[in-house]
XYZ file of N, CA and C in Angstrom:
780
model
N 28.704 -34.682 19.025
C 29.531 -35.863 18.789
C 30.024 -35.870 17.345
N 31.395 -36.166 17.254
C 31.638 -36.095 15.929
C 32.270 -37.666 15.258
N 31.949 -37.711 14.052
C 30.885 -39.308 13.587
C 31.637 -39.326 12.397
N 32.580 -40.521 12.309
C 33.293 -40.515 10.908
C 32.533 -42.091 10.704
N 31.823 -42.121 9.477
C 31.109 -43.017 8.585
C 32.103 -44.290 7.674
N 32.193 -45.318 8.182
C 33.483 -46.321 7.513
C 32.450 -47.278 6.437
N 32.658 -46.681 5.658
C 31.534 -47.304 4.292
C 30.429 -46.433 3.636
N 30.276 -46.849 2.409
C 29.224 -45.771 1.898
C 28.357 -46.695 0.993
N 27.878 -47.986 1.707
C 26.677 -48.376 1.130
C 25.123 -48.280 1.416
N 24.424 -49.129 1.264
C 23.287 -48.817 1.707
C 22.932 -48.715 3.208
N 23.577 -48.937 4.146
C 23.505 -48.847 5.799
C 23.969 -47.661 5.691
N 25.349 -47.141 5.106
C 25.441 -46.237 5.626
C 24.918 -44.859 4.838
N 24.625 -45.196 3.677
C 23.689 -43.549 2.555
C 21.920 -43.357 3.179
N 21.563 -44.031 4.538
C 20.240 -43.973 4.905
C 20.888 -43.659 6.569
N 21.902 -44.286 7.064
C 22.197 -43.572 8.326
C 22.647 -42.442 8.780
N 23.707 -42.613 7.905
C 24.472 -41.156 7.797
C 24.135 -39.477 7.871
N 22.950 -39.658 6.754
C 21.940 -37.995 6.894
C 21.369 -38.385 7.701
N 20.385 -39.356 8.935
C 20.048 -39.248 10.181
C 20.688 -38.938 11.257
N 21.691 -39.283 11.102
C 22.942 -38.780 12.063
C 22.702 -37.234 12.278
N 22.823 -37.101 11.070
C 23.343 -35.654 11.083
C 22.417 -34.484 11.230
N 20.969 -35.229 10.721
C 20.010 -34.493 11.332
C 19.358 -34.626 12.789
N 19.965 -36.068 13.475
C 19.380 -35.634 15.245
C 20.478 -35.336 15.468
N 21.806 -34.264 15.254
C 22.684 -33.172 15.633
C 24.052 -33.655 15.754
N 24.256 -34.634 15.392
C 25.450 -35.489 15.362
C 26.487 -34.780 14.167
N 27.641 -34.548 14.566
C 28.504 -34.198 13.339
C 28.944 -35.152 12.775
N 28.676 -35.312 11.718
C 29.121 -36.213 10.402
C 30.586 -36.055 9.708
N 31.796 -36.214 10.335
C 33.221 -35.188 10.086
C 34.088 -36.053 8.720
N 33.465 -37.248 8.506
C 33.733 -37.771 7.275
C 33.254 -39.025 7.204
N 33.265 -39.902 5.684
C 32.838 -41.016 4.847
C 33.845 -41.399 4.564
N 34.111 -42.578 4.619
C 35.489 -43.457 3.952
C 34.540 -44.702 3.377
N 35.425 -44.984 2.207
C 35.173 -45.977 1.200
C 36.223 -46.345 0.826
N 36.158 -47.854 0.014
C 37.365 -48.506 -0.317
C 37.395 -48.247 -1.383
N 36.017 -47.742 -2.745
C 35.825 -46.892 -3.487
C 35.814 -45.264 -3.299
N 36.544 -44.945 -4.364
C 37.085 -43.524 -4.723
C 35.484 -42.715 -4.754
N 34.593 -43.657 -5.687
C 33.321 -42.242 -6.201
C 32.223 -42.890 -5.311
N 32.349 -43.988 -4.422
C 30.974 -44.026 -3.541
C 31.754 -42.982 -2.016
N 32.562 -43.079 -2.068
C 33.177 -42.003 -0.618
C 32.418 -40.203 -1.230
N 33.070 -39.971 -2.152
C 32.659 -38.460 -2.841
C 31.239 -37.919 -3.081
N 30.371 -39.181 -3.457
C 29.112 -39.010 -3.346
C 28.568 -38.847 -2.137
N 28.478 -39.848 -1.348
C 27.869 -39.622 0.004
C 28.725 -38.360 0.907
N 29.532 -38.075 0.633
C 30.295 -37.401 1.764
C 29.727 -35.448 1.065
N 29.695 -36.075 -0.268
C 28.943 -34.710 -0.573
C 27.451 -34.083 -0.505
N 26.473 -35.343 -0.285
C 25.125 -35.233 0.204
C 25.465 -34.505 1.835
N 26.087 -34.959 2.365
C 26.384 -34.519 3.947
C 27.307 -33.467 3.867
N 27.985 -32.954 2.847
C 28.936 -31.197 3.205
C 29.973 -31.893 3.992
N 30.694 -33.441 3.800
C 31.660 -33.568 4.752
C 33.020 -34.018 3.722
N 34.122 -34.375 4.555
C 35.279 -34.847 4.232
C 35.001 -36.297 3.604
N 35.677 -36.815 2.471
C 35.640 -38.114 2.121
C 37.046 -38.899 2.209
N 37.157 -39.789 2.422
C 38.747 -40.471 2.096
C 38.308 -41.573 1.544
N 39.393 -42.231 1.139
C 39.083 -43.812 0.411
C 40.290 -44.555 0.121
N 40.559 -46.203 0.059
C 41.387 -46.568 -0.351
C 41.973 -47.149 1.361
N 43.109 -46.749 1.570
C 43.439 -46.866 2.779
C 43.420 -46.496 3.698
N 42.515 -47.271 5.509
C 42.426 -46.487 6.599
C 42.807 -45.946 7.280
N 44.606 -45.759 6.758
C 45.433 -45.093 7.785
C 45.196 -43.138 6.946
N 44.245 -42.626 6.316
C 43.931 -41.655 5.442
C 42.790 -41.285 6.781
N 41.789 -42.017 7.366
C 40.888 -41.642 8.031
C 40.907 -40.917 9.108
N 40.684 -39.702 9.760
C 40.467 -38.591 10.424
C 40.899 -39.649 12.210
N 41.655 -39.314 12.691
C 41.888 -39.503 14.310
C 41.096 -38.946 15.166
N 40.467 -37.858 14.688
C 39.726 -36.914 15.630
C 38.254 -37.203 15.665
N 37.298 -38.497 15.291
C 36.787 -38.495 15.690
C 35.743 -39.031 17.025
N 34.715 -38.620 17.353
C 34.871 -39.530 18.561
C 33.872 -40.787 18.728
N 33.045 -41.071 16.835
C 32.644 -42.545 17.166
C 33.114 -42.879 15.395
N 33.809 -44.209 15.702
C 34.033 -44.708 14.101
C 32.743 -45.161 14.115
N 31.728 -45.316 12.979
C 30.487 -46.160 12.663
C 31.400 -47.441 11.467
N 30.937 -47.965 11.353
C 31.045 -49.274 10.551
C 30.419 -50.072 10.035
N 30.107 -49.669 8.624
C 29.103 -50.230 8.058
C 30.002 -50.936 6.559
N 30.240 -52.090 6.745
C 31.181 -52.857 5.643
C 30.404 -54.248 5.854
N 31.162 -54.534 4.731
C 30.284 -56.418 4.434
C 30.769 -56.854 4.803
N 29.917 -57.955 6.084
C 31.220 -59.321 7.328
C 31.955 -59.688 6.883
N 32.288 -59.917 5.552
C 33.441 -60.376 5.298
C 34.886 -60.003 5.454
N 34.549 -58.205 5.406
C 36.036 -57.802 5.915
C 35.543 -56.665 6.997
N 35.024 -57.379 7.600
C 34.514 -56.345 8.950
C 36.137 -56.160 10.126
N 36.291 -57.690 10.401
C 37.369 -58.166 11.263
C 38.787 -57.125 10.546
N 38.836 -57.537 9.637
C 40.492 -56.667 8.882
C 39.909 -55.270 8.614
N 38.698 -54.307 8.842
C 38.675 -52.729 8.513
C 38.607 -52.379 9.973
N 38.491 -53.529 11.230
C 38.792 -53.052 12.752
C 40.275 -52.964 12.309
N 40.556 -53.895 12.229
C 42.030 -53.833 12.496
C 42.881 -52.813 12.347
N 42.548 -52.626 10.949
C 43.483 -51.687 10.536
C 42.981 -50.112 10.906
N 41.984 -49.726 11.262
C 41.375 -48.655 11.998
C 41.629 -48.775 12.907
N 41.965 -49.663 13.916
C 42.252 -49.498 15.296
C 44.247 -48.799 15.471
N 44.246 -48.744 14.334
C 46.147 -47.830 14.482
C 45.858 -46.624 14.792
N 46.317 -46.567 15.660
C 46.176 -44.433 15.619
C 45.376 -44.032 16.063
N 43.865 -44.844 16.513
C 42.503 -44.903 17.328
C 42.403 -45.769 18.281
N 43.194 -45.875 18.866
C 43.186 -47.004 20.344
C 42.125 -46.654 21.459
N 42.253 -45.106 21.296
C 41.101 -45.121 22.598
C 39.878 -45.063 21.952
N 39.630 -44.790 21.020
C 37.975 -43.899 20.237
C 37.603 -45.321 20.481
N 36.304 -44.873 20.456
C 34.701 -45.920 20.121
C 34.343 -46.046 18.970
N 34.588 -47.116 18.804
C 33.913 -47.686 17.508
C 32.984 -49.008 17.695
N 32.174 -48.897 16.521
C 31.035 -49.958 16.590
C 30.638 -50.227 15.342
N 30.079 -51.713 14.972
C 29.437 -51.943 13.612
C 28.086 -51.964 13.722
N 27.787 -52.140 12.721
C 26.185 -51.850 12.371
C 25.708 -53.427 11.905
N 26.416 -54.537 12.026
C 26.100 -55.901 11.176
C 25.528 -56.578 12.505
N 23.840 -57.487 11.618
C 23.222 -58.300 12.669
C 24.066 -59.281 13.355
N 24.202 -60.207 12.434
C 24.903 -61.219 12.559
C 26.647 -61.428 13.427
N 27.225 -60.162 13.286
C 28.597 -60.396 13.597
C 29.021 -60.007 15.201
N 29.558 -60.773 15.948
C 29.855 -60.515 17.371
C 30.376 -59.117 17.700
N 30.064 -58.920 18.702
C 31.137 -57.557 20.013
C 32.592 -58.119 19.878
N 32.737 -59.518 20.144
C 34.215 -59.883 20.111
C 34.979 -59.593 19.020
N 34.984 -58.890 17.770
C 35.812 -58.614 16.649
C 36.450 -57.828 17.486
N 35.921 -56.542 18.028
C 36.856 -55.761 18.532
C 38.184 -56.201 19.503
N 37.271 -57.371 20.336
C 38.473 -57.868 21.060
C 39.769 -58.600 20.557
N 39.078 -59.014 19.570
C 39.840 -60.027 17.939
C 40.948 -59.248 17.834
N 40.676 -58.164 17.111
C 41.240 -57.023 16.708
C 42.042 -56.122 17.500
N 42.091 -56.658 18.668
C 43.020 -55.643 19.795
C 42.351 -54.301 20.267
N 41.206 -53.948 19.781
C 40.639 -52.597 20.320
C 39.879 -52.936 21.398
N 39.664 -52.079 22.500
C 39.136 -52.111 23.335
C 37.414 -51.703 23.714
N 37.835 -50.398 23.042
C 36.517 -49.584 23.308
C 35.270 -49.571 21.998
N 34.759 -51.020 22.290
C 33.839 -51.448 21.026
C 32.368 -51.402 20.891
N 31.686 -51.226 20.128
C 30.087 -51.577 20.272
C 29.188 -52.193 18.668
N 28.045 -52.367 19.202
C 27.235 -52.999 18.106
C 25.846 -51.439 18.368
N 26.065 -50.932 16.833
C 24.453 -49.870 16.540
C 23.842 -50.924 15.793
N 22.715 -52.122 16.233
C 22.029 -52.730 15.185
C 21.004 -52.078 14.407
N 20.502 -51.189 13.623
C 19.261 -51.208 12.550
C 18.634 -51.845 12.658
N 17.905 -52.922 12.763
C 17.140 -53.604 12.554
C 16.084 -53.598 11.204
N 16.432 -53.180 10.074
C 15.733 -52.521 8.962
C 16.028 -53.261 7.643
N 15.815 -52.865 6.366
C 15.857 -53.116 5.070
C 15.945 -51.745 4.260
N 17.367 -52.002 3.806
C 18.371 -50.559 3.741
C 18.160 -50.034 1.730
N 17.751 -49.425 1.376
C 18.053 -48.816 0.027
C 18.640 -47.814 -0.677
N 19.466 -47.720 -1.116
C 19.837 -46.010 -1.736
C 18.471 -45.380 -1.953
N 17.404 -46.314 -2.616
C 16.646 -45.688 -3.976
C 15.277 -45.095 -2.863
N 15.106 -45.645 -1.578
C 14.221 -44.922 -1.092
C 14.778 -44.668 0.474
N 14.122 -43.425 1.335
C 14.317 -43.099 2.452
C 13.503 -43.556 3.394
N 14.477 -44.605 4.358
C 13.852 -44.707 5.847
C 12.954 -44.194 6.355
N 11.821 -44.391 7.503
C 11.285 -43.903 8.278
C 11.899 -44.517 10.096
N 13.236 -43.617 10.356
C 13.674 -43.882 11.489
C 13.035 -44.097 12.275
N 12.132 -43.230 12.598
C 11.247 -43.169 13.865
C 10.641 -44.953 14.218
N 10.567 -45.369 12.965
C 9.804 -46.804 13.083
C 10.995 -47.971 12.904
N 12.430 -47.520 13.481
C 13.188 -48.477 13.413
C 13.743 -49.059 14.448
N 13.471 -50.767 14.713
C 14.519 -51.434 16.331
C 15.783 -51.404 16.244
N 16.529 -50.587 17.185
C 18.235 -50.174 17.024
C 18.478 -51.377 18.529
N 19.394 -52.265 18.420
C 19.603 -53.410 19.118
C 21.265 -53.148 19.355
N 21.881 -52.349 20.738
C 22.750 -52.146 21.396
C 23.478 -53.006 22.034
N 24.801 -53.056 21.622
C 25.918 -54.068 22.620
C 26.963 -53.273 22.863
N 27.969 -52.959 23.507
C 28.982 -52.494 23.811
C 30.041 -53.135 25.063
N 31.172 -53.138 24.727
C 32.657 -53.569 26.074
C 31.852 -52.569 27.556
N 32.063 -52.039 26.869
C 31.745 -51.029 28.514
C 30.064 -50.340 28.563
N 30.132 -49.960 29.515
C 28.520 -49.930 30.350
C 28.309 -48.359 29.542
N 29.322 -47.636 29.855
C 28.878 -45.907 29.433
C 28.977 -46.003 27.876
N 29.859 -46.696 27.134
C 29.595 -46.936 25.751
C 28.598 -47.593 25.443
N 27.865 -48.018 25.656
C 26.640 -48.438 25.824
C 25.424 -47.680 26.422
N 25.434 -46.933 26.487
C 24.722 -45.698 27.177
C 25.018 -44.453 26.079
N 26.064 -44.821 25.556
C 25.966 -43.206 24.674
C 25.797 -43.882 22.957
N 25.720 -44.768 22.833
C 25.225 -46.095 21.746
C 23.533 -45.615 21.533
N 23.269 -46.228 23.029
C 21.683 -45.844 23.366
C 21.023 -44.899 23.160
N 21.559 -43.488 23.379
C 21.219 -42.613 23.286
C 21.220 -41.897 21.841
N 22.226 -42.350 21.183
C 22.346 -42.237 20.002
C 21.180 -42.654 18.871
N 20.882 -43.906 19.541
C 19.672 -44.261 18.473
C 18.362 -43.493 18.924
N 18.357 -43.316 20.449
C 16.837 -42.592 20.854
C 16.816 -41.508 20.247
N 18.013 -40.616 19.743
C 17.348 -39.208 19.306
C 17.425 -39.697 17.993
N 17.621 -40.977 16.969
C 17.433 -40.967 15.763
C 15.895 -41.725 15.506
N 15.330 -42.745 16.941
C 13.824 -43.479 16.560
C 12.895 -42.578 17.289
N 13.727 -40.987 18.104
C 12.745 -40.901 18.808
C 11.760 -41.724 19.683
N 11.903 -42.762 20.384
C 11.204 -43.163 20.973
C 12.220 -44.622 21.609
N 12.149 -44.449 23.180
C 12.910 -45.210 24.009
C 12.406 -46.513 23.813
N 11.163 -46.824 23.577
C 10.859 -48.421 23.016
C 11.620 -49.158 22.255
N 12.001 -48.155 21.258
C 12.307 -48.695 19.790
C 14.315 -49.257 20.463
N 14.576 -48.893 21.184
C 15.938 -49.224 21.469
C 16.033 -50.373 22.706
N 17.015 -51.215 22.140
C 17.156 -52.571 22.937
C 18.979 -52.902 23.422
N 19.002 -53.101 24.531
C 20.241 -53.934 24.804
C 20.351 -55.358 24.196
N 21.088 -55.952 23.706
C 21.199 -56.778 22.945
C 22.623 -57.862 23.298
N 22.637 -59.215 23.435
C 23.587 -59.870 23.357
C 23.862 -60.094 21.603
N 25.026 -60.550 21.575
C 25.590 -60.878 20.141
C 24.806 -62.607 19.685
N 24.789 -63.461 20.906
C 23.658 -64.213 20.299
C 22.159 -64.253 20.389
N 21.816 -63.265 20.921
C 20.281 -62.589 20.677
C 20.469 -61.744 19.631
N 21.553 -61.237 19.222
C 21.128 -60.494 17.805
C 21.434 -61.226 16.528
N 21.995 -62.423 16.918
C 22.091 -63.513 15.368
C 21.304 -64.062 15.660
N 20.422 -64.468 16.319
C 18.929 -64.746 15.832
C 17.724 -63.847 15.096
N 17.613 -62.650 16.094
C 17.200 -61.176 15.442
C 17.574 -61.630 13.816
N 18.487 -61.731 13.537
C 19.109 -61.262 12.170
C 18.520 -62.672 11.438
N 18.851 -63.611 11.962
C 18.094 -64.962 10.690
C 16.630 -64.857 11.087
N 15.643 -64.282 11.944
C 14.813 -64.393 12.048
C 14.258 -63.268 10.353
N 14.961 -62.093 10.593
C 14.530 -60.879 9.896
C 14.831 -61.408 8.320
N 15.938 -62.411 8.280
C 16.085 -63.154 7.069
C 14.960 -63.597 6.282
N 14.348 -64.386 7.341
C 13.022 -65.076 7.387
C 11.990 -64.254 7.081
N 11.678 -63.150 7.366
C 10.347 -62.555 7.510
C 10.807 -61.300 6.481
N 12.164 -60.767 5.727
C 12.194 -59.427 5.074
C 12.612 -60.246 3.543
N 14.211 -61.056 3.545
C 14.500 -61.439 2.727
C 14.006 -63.089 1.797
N 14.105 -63.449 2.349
C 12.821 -64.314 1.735
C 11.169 -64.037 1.675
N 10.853 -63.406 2.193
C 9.575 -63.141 1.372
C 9.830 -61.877 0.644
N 10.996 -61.250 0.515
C 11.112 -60.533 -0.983
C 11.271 -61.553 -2.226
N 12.046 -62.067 -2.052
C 12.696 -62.853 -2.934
C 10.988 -64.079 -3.373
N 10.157 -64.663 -2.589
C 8.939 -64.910 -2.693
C 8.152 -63.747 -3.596
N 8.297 -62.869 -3.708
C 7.629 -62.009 -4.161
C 8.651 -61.871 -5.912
N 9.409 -61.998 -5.832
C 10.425 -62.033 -7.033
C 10.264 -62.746 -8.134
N 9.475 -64.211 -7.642
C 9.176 -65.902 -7.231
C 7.695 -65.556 -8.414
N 7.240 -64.725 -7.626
C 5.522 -64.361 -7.757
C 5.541 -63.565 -9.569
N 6.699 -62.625 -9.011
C 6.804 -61.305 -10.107
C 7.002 -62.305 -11.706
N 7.657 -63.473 -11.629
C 8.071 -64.027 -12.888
C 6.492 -64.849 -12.687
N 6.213 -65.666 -12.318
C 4.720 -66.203 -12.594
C 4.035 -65.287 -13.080
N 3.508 -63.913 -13.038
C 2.736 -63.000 -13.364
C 3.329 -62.360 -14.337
N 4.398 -62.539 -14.697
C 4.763 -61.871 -16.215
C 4.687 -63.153 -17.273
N 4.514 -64.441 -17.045
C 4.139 -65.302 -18.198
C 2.913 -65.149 -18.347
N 1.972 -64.622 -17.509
C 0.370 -64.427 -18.071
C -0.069 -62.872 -18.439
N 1.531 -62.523 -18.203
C 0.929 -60.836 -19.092
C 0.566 -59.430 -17.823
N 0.932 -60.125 -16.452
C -0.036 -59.487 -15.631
C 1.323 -58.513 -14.785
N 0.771 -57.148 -14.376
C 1.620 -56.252 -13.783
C 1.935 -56.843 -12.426
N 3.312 -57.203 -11.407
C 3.107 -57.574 -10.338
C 2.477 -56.409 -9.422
N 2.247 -55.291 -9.897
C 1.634 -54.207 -8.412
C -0.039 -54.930 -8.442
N -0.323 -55.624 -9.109
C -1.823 -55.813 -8.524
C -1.593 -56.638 -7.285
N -0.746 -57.015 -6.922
C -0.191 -58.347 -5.594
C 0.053 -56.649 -4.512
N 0.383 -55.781 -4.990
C 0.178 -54.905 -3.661
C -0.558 -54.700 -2.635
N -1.990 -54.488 -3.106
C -2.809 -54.181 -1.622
C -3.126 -55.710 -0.779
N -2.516 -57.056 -1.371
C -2.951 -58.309 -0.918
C -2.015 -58.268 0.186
N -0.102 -57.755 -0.204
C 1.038 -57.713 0.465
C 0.695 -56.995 1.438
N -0.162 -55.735 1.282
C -0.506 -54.493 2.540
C -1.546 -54.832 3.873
N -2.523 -55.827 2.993
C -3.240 -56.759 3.969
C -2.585 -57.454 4.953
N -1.625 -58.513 4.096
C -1.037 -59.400 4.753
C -0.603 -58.666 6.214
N 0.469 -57.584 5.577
C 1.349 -56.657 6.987
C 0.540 -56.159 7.687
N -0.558 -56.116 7.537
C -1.422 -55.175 8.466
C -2.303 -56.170 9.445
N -2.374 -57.464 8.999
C -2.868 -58.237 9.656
C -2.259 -58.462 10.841
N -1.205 -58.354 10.315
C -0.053 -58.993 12.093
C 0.436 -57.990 12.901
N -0.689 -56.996 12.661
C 0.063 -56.113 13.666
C -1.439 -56.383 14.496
N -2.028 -57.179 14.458
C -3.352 -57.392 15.199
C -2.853 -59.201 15.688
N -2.680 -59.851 14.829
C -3.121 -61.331 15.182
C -1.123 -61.921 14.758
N -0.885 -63.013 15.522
C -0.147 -63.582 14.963
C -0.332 -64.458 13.990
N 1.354 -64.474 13.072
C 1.596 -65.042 12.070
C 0.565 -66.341 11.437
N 0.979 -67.407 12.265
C 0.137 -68.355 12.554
C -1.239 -68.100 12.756
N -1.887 -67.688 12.845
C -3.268 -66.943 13.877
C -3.749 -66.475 12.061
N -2.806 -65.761 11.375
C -3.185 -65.046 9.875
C -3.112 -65.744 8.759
N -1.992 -66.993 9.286
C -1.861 -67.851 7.550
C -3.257 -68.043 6.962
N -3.169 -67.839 5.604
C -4.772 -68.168 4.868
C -3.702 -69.294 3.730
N -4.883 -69.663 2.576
C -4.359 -70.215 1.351
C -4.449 -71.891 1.677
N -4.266 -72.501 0.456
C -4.696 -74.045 0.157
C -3.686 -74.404 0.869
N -2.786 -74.719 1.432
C -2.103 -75.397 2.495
C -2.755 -75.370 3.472
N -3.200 -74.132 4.152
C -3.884 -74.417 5.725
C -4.782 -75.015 5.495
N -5.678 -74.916 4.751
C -6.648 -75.700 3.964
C -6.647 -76.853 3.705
N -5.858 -77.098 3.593
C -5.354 -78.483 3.126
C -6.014 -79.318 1.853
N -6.477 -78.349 1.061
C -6.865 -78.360 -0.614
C -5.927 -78.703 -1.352
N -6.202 -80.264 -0.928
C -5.202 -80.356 -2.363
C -5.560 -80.813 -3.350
N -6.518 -80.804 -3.978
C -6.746 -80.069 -5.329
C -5.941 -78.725 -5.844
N -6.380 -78.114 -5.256
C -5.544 -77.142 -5.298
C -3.937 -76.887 -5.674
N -3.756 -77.539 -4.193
C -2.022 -78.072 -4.629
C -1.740 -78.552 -5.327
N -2.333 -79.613 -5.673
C -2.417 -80.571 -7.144
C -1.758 -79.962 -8.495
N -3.067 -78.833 -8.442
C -2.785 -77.964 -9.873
C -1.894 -76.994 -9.848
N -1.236 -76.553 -8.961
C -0.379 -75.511 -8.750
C 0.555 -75.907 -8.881
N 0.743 -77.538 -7.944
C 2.012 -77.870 -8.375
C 2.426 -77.891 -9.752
N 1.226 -78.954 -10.420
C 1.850 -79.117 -12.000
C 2.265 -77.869 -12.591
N 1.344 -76.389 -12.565
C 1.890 -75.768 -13.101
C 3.048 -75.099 -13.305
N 3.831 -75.942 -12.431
C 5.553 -75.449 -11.978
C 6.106 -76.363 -13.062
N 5.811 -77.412 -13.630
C 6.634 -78.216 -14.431
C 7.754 -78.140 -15.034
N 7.906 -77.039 -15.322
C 8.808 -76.989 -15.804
C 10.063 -76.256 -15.131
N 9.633 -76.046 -13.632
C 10.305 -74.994 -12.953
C 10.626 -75.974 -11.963
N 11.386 -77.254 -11.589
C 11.354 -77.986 -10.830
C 11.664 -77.240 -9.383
N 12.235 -77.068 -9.668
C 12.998 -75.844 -8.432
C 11.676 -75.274 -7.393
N 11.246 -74.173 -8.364
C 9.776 -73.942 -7.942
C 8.913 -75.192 -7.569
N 9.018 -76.086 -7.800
C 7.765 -77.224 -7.286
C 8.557 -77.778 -5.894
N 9.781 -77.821 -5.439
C 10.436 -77.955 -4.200
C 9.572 -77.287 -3.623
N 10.241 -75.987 -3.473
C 10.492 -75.013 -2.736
C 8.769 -74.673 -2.317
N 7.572 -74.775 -3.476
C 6.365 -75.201 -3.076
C 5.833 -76.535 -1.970
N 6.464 -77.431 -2.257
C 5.933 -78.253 -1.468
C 6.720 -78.319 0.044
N 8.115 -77.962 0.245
C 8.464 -77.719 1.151
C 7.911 -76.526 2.242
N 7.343 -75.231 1.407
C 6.276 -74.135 2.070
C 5.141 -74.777 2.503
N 4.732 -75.720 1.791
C 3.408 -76.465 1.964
C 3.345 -77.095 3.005
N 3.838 -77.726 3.314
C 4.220 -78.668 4.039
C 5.049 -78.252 5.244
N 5.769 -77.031 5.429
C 5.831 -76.265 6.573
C 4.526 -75.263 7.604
N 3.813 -74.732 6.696
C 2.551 -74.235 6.842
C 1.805 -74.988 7.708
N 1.700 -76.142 6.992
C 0.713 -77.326 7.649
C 1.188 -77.575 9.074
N 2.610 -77.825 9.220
C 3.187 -78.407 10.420
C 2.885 -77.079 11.465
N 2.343 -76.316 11.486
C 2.236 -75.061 11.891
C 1.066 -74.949 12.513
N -0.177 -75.808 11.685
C -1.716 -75.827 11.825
C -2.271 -76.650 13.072
């Protein structure tokens, strides 16, 4: 199958060499930037273009699409000139199957990731949920198949509606990006007392390892479930000066509980 890559950010500099190593031809990278197209397209030995999509290769036979929702709808569009019949699909949780229809193309699909994407480190595919939508039944079948030879393993791949996967996606909000950003939260508290945040590592490794045994609920620990408030007491004050932080504490607090 030959696989032209529409973006060269972090979805697509961690998908792209998987592609190409479960046997997929990788026949080019397009970017709306000149030196993120040249870079990635040169890790992969392929063609780069950039700038405008009427530059992008006709010949291949799946567009991927990995761009920010914001101009997801206008990089169908204008990719769908000159590619009326090819398959194309995006890679975004949140955004419907219907763009394509938006957009006048026919032959559309959703490759979801289900993951937390970095330049700076490499995936472990095998351990990733790929969440499938497609217009038609056989595009959807060769979607499918696509991700099984990249997770290796038929579990890991799901048929997916577009509003089962915008939940997927605010759920993963919930559970990847806010508790990074909690941890961010953590990292500035522990640098006013001098302290490295990696000692919070093996507590974070606990945490994840717990729930692959017990649910969420089933694992919460800490002075909220507890309902120590003493505790809370003093924690709060020590936000004083961080009002923000003393919200966003008592609102966790107080969600926790409603939980108990």
């Amino acid at each position: 199958m030959k696989v032209a890559i529409i973006g060269a950010g972090r979805v697509a500099w961690n998908l792209a060499p998987e592609l190409q190593r479960s046997g997929a031809e990788v026949v080019e990278v397009w970017s709306k930037s000149c030196m993120s197209a040249e870079v990635l397209a040169q890790c992969l030995g392929c063609r780069c273009s950039w700038g405008a999509l009427d530059v992008v290769t006709c010949e291949a036979d799946l567009y991927l699409i990995a761009v920010t929702d914001a101009v997801l709808l206008d990089v169908i569009r204008r990719l769908h000139q000159g590619r009326e019949q090819a398959l194309m699909a995006h890679t975004a949780g949140s955004m419907p199957l219907s763009l394509f229809a938006d957009a006048g193309h026919e032959r559309g699909g959703v490759f979801y990731p289900m993951q937390t994407f970095s330049k700076e480190r490499a995936v472990d595919f095998t351990q990733v949920h790929f969440f499938i939508e497609a217009s038609r039944k056989e595009d959807a079948a060769l979607l499918s198949d696509l991700a099984c030879k990249l997770t290796d393993n038929d579990a890991f791949v799901h048929p997916s509606s577009s509003a089962s996967r915008r939940r997927l996606h605010l759920a993963a909000v919930f559970a990847c990006n806010f508790v990074n950003h909690c941890c961010t939260l953590a990292d500035d508290i522990l640098a006013e007392a001098g302290v490295d945040f990696k000692v919070m590592l093996p507590l974070l490794d606990e945490t994840v390892a717990k729930l692959h045994q017990l649910h969420p609920a089933e694992a919460q620990t800490g002075p909220a479930i507890r309902r120590d408030e003493n505790v809370m007491g003093m924690q709060f004050a020590m936000l004083t000066d961080r009002p923000d932080l003393q919200q966003l504490y008592t609102l966790l607090s107080h969600s926790i509980q409603r939980y108990d």
